[in-house]
């Protein structure tokens, strides 16, 4: 099973503020949907609550230390390794780490692929993507999306661990 990470980050690695996203880029949402459709998403409890529901067509694993936490049509997990093992046992081909900051930090060293959307955003945030060593990663795909009247510019990159 492949383990991938998917995230959108600003120029200063901003991810979110007050448990919300910082931008709404339709094409980036569509990219997230297309990339993750049919697969399993592993996310922190705060990210799940920010989204508020399981995303259709995908399995949702919610990571929490709360032993009583249950949400309809979601799987609660209490460690990252538990999530990885469950997905593997279920025959998942590609498990997606979907954030947030706390979960990315704990998983960046376990993933083979990172789908990163670099958004031309600078601003206040309270959640940040971890730093990574670019020498350990090779950029295998990149698409530039120019800013429009209604959207920030952004660049979609796929990185593979060397
Ligand atoms: N831009 C993006 O691509 C993107 C993607 C996702 C999220 N975000 C943003 O990121 C922010 C949320 O990130 P965050 O760091 O605050 O929270 P988070 O990573 O979504 O969730 C943190 C929670 O996960 C649980 N957890 C973490 N590590 C655990 C472990 N080892 N074992 C068991 N449970 C564990 C804990 O839940 P309990 O407290 O319940 O124990 C912890 O409070 C929001 O602003 C969101 O909008 C941005």
PDB file of C-alpha atoms and ligand atoms in Angstrom:
ATOM      1  CA  UNK A   1       0.000   0.000   0.000  1.00  0.00           C
ATOM      2  CA  UNK A   2       1.230   3.427  -0.927  1.00  0.00           C
ATOM      3  CA  UNK A   3       1.017   6.181   1.719  1.00  0.00           C
ATOM      4  CA  UNK A   4       0.570   9.690   0.348  1.00  0.00           C
ATOM      5  CA  UNK A   5       0.045  13.118   1.813  1.00  0.00           C
ATOM      6  CA  UNK A   6      -2.121  15.846   0.317  1.00  0.00           C
ATOM      7  CA  UNK A   7      -2.045  19.480   1.434  1.00  0.00           C
ATOM      8  CA  UNK A   8      -2.396  23.066   0.263  1.00  0.00           C
ATOM      9  CA  UNK A   9       0.024  25.580   1.740  1.00  0.00           C
ATOM     10  CA  UNK A  10       0.707  29.288   1.501  1.00  0.00           C
ATOM     11  CA  UNK A  11       4.035  31.024   0.849  1.00  0.00           C
ATOM     12  CA  UNK A  12       4.933  30.748   4.545  1.00  0.00           C
ATOM     13  CA  UNK A  13       3.616  27.127   4.751  1.00  0.00           C
ATOM     14  CA  UNK A  14       0.294  28.443   6.127  1.00  0.00           C
ATOM     15  CA  UNK A  15      -2.432  25.774   6.374  1.00  0.00           C
ATOM     16  CA  UNK A  16      -5.285  27.271   8.354  1.00  0.00           C
ATOM     17  CA  UNK A  17      -6.521  29.590  11.061  1.00  0.00           C
ATOM     18  CA  UNK A  18      -9.153  29.077  13.785  1.00  0.00           C
ATOM     19  CA  UNK A  19      -9.621  25.547  12.415  1.00  0.00           C
ATOM     20  CA  UNK A  20     -10.631  26.853   8.984  1.00  0.00           C
ATOM     21  CA  UNK A  21      -9.010  26.916   5.566  1.00  0.00           C
ATOM     22  CA  UNK A  22      -7.535  30.243   4.447  1.00  0.00           C
ATOM     23  CA  UNK A  23      -8.699  30.250   0.812  1.00  0.00           C
ATOM     24  CA  UNK A  24     -11.276  28.670  -1.471  1.00  0.00           C
ATOM     25  CA  UNK A  25      -9.855  27.646  -4.813  1.00  0.00           C
ATOM     26  CA  UNK A  26     -12.386  25.658  -6.808  1.00  0.00           C
ATOM     27  CA  UNK A  27      -9.797  23.906  -9.003  1.00  0.00           C
ATOM     28  CA  UNK A  28      -7.815  22.860  -5.933  1.00  0.00           C
ATOM     29  CA  UNK A  29     -10.941  21.335  -4.356  1.00  0.00           C
ATOM     30  CA  UNK A  30     -11.549  19.467  -7.624  1.00  0.00           C
ATOM     31  CA  UNK A  31      -7.929  18.272  -7.648  1.00  0.00           C
ATOM     32  CA  UNK A  32      -8.334  17.025  -4.035  1.00  0.00           C
ATOM     33  CA  UNK A  33     -11.568  15.258  -4.960  1.00  0.00           C
ATOM     34  CA  UNK A  34     -10.181  13.640  -8.105  1.00  0.00           C
ATOM     35  CA  UNK A  35      -6.931  12.531  -6.431  1.00  0.00           C
ATOM     36  CA  UNK A  36      -8.521  11.027  -3.321  1.00  0.00           C
ATOM     37  CA  UNK A  37     -11.772   9.606  -4.776  1.00  0.00           C
ATOM     38  CA  UNK A  38     -12.287   5.939  -3.921  1.00  0.00           C
ATOM     39  CA  UNK A  39      -9.469   5.936  -1.367  1.00  0.00           C
ATOM     40  CA  UNK A  40      -9.073   6.332   2.402  1.00  0.00           C
ATOM     41  CA  UNK A  41      -8.409   9.666   4.108  1.00  0.00           C
ATOM     42  CA  UNK A  42      -6.639   9.749   7.466  1.00  0.00           C
ATOM     43  CA  UNK A  43      -7.161  13.048   9.270  1.00  0.00           C
ATOM     44  CA  UNK A  44      -6.849  14.599  12.707  1.00  0.00           C
ATOM     45  CA  UNK A  45      -9.979  15.131  14.776  1.00  0.00           C
ATOM     46  CA  UNK A  46      -9.719  18.926  14.356  1.00  0.00           C
ATOM     47  CA  UNK A  47      -9.540  18.715  10.565  1.00  0.00           C
ATOM     48  CA  UNK A  48     -12.526  16.369  10.552  1.00  0.00           C
ATOM     49  CA  UNK A  49     -14.521  18.835  12.654  1.00  0.00           C
ATOM     50  CA  UNK A  50     -13.482  21.655  10.351  1.00  0.00           C
ATOM     51  CA  UNK A  51     -14.896  19.724   7.356  1.00  0.00           C
ATOM     52  CA  UNK A  52     -17.849  18.579   9.463  1.00  0.00           C
ATOM     53  CA  UNK A  53     -18.757  15.380   7.590  1.00  0.00           C
ATOM     54  CA  UNK A  54     -17.194  12.416   5.842  1.00  0.00           C
ATOM     55  CA  UNK A  55     -16.403  13.240   2.216  1.00  0.00           C
ATOM     56  CA  UNK A  56     -18.472  11.195  -0.245  1.00  0.00           C
ATOM     57  CA  UNK A  57     -16.824   8.315  -2.075  1.00  0.00           C
ATOM     58  CA  UNK A  58     -13.965   8.069   0.392  1.00  0.00           C
ATOM     59  CA  UNK A  59     -13.386   6.248   3.702  1.00  0.00           C
ATOM     60  CA  UNK A  60     -12.600   8.579   6.597  1.00  0.00           C
ATOM     61  CA  UNK A  61     -10.308   7.620   9.466  1.00  0.00           C
ATOM     62  CA  UNK A  62     -10.421  10.159  12.314  1.00  0.00           C
ATOM     63  CA  UNK A  63      -7.369  10.249  14.604  1.00  0.00           C
ATOM     64  CA  UNK A  64      -8.139  11.158  18.228  1.00  0.00           C
ATOM     65  CA  UNK A  65      -7.020  10.324  21.757  1.00  0.00           C
ATOM     66  CA  UNK A  66     -10.671  10.410  22.881  1.00  0.00           C
ATOM     67  CA  UNK A  67     -11.607   6.737  23.408  1.00  0.00           C
ATOM     68  CA  UNK A  68     -15.334   7.518  23.164  1.00  0.00           C
ATOM     69  CA  UNK A  69     -15.212   9.487  19.906  1.00  0.00           C
ATOM     70  CA  UNK A  70     -17.554   8.159  17.195  1.00  0.00           C
ATOM     71  CA  UNK A  71     -18.913   9.802  14.037  1.00  0.00           C
ATOM     72  CA  UNK A  72     -21.356   8.300  11.594  1.00  0.00           C
ATOM     73  CA  UNK A  73     -19.787   6.573   8.567  1.00  0.00           C
ATOM     74  CA  UNK A  74     -16.259   7.209   9.880  1.00  0.00           C
ATOM     75  CA  UNK A  75     -13.648   5.001  11.507  1.00  0.00           C
ATOM     76  CA  UNK A  76     -12.104   6.283  14.730  1.00  0.00           C
ATOM     77  CA  UNK A  77      -8.418   5.477  15.186  1.00  0.00           C
ATOM     78  CA  UNK A  78      -6.138   6.182  18.151  1.00  0.00           C
ATOM     79  CA  UNK A  79      -2.740   6.018  16.476  1.00  0.00           C
ATOM     80  CA  UNK A  80      -1.315   6.611  13.018  1.00  0.00           C
ATOM     81  CA  UNK A  81      -0.007   3.045  12.870  1.00  0.00           C
ATOM     82  CA  UNK A  82      -3.494   1.721  13.675  1.00  0.00           C
ATOM     83  CA  UNK A  83      -4.810   3.670  10.668  1.00  0.00           C
ATOM     84  CA  UNK A  84      -2.066   2.371   8.397  1.00  0.00           C
ATOM     85  CA  UNK A  85      -2.686  -1.239   9.479  1.00  0.00           C
ATOM     86  CA  UNK A  86      -6.485  -0.946   9.102  1.00  0.00           C
ATOM     87  CA  UNK A  87      -6.153   0.489   5.603  1.00  0.00           C
ATOM     88  CA  UNK A  88      -3.681  -2.220   4.635  1.00  0.00           C
ATOM     89  CA  UNK A  89      -5.979  -4.971   5.976  1.00  0.00           C
ATOM     90  CA  UNK A  90      -8.906  -3.448   4.055  1.00  0.00           C
ATOM     91  CA  UNK A  91      -6.917  -3.749   0.823  1.00  0.00           C
ATOM     92  CA  UNK A  92      -6.445   0.002   0.297  1.00  0.00           C
ATOM     93  CA  UNK A  93      -4.016   0.818  -2.513  1.00  0.00           C
ATOM     94  CA  UNK A  94      -3.298   4.420  -1.564  1.00  0.00           C
ATOM     95  CA  UNK A  95      -3.884   5.909   1.878  1.00  0.00           C
ATOM     96  CA  UNK A  96      -4.045   9.727   1.962  1.00  0.00           C
ATOM     97  CA  UNK A  97      -2.875  11.736   4.948  1.00  0.00           C
ATOM     98  CA  UNK A  98      -5.207  14.749   4.843  1.00  0.00           C
ATOM     99  CA  UNK A  99      -3.965  16.890   7.735  1.00  0.00           C
ATOM    100  CA  UNK A 100      -3.928  18.983   9.690  1.00  0.00           C
ATOM    101  CA  UNK A 101      -0.662  20.458  10.932  1.00  0.00           C
ATOM    102  CA  UNK A 102      -0.277  18.081  13.873  1.00  0.00           C
ATOM    103  CA  UNK A 103      -0.913  15.006  11.715  1.00  0.00           C
ATOM    104  CA  UNK A 104       1.293  16.139   8.798  1.00  0.00           C
ATOM    105  CA  UNK A 105       4.151  16.677  11.248  1.00  0.00           C
ATOM    106  CA  UNK A 106       3.844  13.120  12.572  1.00  0.00           C
ATOM    107  CA  UNK A 107       3.519  11.485   9.145  1.00  0.00           C
ATOM    108  CA  UNK A 108       5.775  13.419   6.744  1.00  0.00           C
ATOM    109  CA  UNK A 109       8.562  10.899   7.356  1.00  0.00           C
ATOM    110  CA  UNK A 110       6.272   7.936   6.591  1.00  0.00           C
ATOM    111  CA  UNK A 111       4.891   9.006   3.209  1.00  0.00           C
ATOM    112  CA  UNK A 112       6.153   8.088  -0.281  1.00  0.00           C
ATOM    113  CA  UNK A 113       4.356  10.826  -2.212  1.00  0.00           C
ATOM    114  CA  UNK A 114       3.284  14.386  -1.429  1.00  0.00           C
ATOM    115  CA  UNK A 115       0.631  16.159  -3.493  1.00  0.00           C
ATOM    116  CA  UNK A 116       1.246  19.779  -2.557  1.00  0.00           C
ATOM    117  CA  UNK A 117      -0.691  22.823  -3.743  1.00  0.00           C
ATOM    118  CA  UNK A 118       1.480  25.910  -3.300  1.00  0.00           C
ATOM    119  CA  UNK A 119      -0.931  28.807  -2.984  1.00  0.00           C
ATOM    120  CA  UNK A 120       0.233  32.376  -3.542  1.00  0.00           C
ATOM    121  CA  UNK A 121      -1.040  33.439  -0.122  1.00  0.00           C
ATOM    122  CA  UNK A 122       0.611  35.413   2.643  1.00  0.00           C
ATOM    123  CA  UNK A 123      -1.298  36.026   5.835  1.00  0.00           C
ATOM    124  CA  UNK A 124      -1.989  35.237   9.433  1.00  0.00           C
ATOM    125  CA  UNK A 125      -2.300  31.540  10.278  1.00  0.00           C
ATOM    126  CA  UNK A 126      -2.120  29.321  13.336  1.00  0.00           C
ATOM    127  CA  UNK A 127      -1.492  25.998  11.572  1.00  0.00           C
ATOM    128  CA  UNK A 128       1.590  25.432   9.409  1.00  0.00           C
ATOM    129  CA  UNK A 129       2.891  22.614   7.224  1.00  0.00           C
ATOM    130  CA  UNK A 130       6.156  21.145   8.579  1.00  0.00           C
ATOM    131  CA  UNK A 131       9.493  21.935   6.931  1.00  0.00           C
ATOM    132  CA  UNK A 132      10.923  19.198   4.709  1.00  0.00           C
ATOM    133  CA  UNK A 133      14.326  18.474   3.238  1.00  0.00           C
ATOM    134  CA  UNK A 134      14.010  19.151  -0.504  1.00  0.00           C
ATOM    135  CA  UNK A 135      17.082  16.983  -1.169  1.00  0.00           C
ATOM    136  CA  UNK A 136      15.038  13.924  -0.160  1.00  0.00           C
ATOM    137  CA  UNK A 137      12.281  14.644  -2.685  1.00  0.00           C
ATOM    138  CA  UNK A 138      12.039  14.740  -6.450  1.00  0.00           C
ATOM    139  CA  UNK A 139       9.458  16.917  -8.215  1.00  0.00           C
ATOM    140  CA  UNK A 140       7.820  14.610 -10.752  1.00  0.00           C
ATOM    141  CA  UNK A 141       4.861  16.741 -11.819  1.00  0.00           C
ATOM    142  CA  UNK A 142       4.012  20.411 -11.697  1.00  0.00           C
ATOM    143  CA  UNK A 143       1.149  22.543 -13.041  1.00  0.00           C
ATOM    144  CA  UNK A 144       0.869  26.302 -12.743  1.00  0.00           C
ATOM    145  CA  UNK A 145      -2.545  27.930 -12.289  1.00  0.00           C
ATOM    146  CA  UNK A 146      -2.509  31.687 -12.816  1.00  0.00           C
ATOM    147  CA  UNK A 147      -4.407  34.012 -10.499  1.00  0.00           C
ATOM    148  CA  UNK A 148      -7.798  35.177 -11.780  1.00  0.00           C
ATOM    149  CA  UNK A 149     -10.243  37.884 -10.613  1.00  0.00           C
ATOM    150  CA  UNK A 150     -11.783  35.344  -8.238  1.00  0.00           C
ATOM    151  CA  UNK A 151      -8.887  33.059  -7.355  1.00  0.00           C
ATOM    152  CA  UNK A 152      -5.352  33.199  -6.017  1.00  0.00           C
ATOM    153  CA  UNK A 153      -2.604  31.743  -8.208  1.00  0.00           C
ATOM    154  CA  UNK A 154      -1.302  28.332  -7.205  1.00  0.00           C
ATOM    155  CA  UNK A 155       1.019  25.558  -8.317  1.00  0.00           C
ATOM    156  CA  UNK A 156       0.223  21.891  -8.032  1.00  0.00           C
ATOM    157  CA  UNK A 157       3.275  19.710  -7.416  1.00  0.00           C
ATOM    158  CA  UNK A 158       3.744  15.992  -6.944  1.00  0.00           C
ATOM    159  CA  UNK A 159       6.851  15.028  -5.006  1.00  0.00           C
ATOM    160  CA  UNK A 160       8.198  11.484  -4.735  1.00  0.00           C
ATOM    161  CA  UNK A 161      10.643  10.419  -2.057  1.00  0.00           C
ATOM    162  CA  UNK A 162      14.052   9.732  -3.634  1.00  0.00           C
TER     163      UNK A 162
HETATM  164  N1  LIG B   1      -4.468  23.580   3.837  1.00  0.00           N
HETATM  165  C1  LIG B   1      -4.641  22.268   3.974  1.00  0.00           C
HETATM  166  O1  LIG B   1      -4.348  21.476   3.061  1.00  0.00           O
HETATM  167  C2  LIG B   1      -5.210  21.743   5.242  1.00  0.00           C
HETATM  168  C3  LIG B   1      -5.529  20.383   5.355  1.00  0.00           C
HETATM  169  C4  LIG B   1      -6.031  19.915   6.568  1.00  0.00           C
HETATM  170  C5  LIG B   1      -6.213  20.790   7.611  1.00  0.00           C
HETATM  171  N2  LIG B   1      -5.900  22.106   7.460  1.00  0.00           N
HETATM  172  C6  LIG B   1      -6.031  23.058   8.562  1.00  0.00           C
HETATM  173  O2  LIG B   1      -5.231  22.601   9.651  1.00  0.00           O
HETATM  174  C7  LIG B   1      -5.826  23.044  10.866  1.00  0.00           C
HETATM  175  C8  LIG B   1      -6.015  21.849  11.793  1.00  0.00           C
HETATM  176  O3  LIG B   1      -4.745  21.298  12.129  1.00  0.00           O
HETATM  177  P1  LIG B   1      -4.351  20.986  13.643  1.00  0.00           P
HETATM  178  O4  LIG B   1      -2.903  20.702  13.696  1.00  0.00           O
HETATM  179  O5  LIG B   1      -4.884  22.074  14.521  1.00  0.00           O
HETATM  180  O6  LIG B   1      -5.226  19.691  14.000  1.00  0.00           O
HETATM  181  P2  LIG B   1      -5.332  18.229  13.323  1.00  0.00           P
HETATM  182  O7  LIG B   1      -3.957  17.735  12.970  1.00  0.00           O
HETATM  183  O8  LIG B   1      -6.382  18.227  12.280  1.00  0.00           O
HETATM  184  O9  LIG B   1      -5.921  17.387  14.549  1.00  0.00           O
HETATM  185  C9  LIG B   1      -5.216  17.304  15.757  1.00  0.00           C
HETATM  186  C10 LIG B   1      -5.906  16.279  16.630  1.00  0.00           C
HETATM  187  O10 LIG B   1      -5.663  14.967  16.114  1.00  0.00           O
HETATM  188  C11 LIG B   1      -5.563  14.054  17.203  1.00  0.00           C
HETATM  189  N3  LIG B   1      -4.212  13.477  17.192  1.00  0.00           N
HETATM  190  C12 LIG B   1      -3.081  14.014  16.663  1.00  0.00           C
HETATM  191  N4  LIG B   1      -2.043  13.182  16.801  1.00  0.00           N
HETATM  192  C13 LIG B   1      -2.523  12.071  17.433  1.00  0.00           C
HETATM  193  C14 LIG B   1      -1.940  10.839  17.823  1.00  0.00           C
HETATM  194  N5  LIG B   1      -0.643  10.566  17.613  1.00  0.00           N
HETATM  195  N6  LIG B   1      -2.731   9.931  18.421  1.00  0.00           N
HETATM  196  C15 LIG B   1      -4.038  10.173  18.636  1.00  0.00           C
HETATM  197  N7  LIG B   1      -4.656  11.321  18.268  1.00  0.00           N
HETATM  198  C16 LIG B   1      -3.901  12.263  17.680  1.00  0.00           C
HETATM  199  C17 LIG B   1      -5.851  14.846  18.470  1.00  0.00           C
HETATM  200  O11 LIG B   1      -7.265  14.795  18.608  1.00  0.00           O
HETATM  201  P3  LIG B   1      -8.000  14.898  20.058  1.00  0.00           P
HETATM  202  O12 LIG B   1      -7.752  16.299  20.528  1.00  0.00           O
HETATM  203  O13 LIG B   1      -9.437  14.602  19.756  1.00  0.00           O
HETATM  204  O14 LIG B   1      -7.364  13.843  20.921  1.00  0.00           O
HETATM  205  C18 LIG B   1      -5.401  16.249  18.059  1.00  0.00           C
HETATM  206  O15 LIG B   1      -5.978  17.257  18.849  1.00  0.00           O
HETATM  207  C19 LIG B   1      -7.134  23.726  10.481  1.00  0.00           C
HETATM  208  O16 LIG B   1      -6.927  25.130  10.399  1.00  0.00           O
HETATM  209  C20 LIG B   1      -7.434  23.169   9.108  1.00  0.00           C
HETATM  210  O17 LIG B   1      -8.235  24.039   8.328  1.00  0.00           O
HETATM  211  C21 LIG B   1      -5.409  22.596   6.287  1.00  0.00           C
END
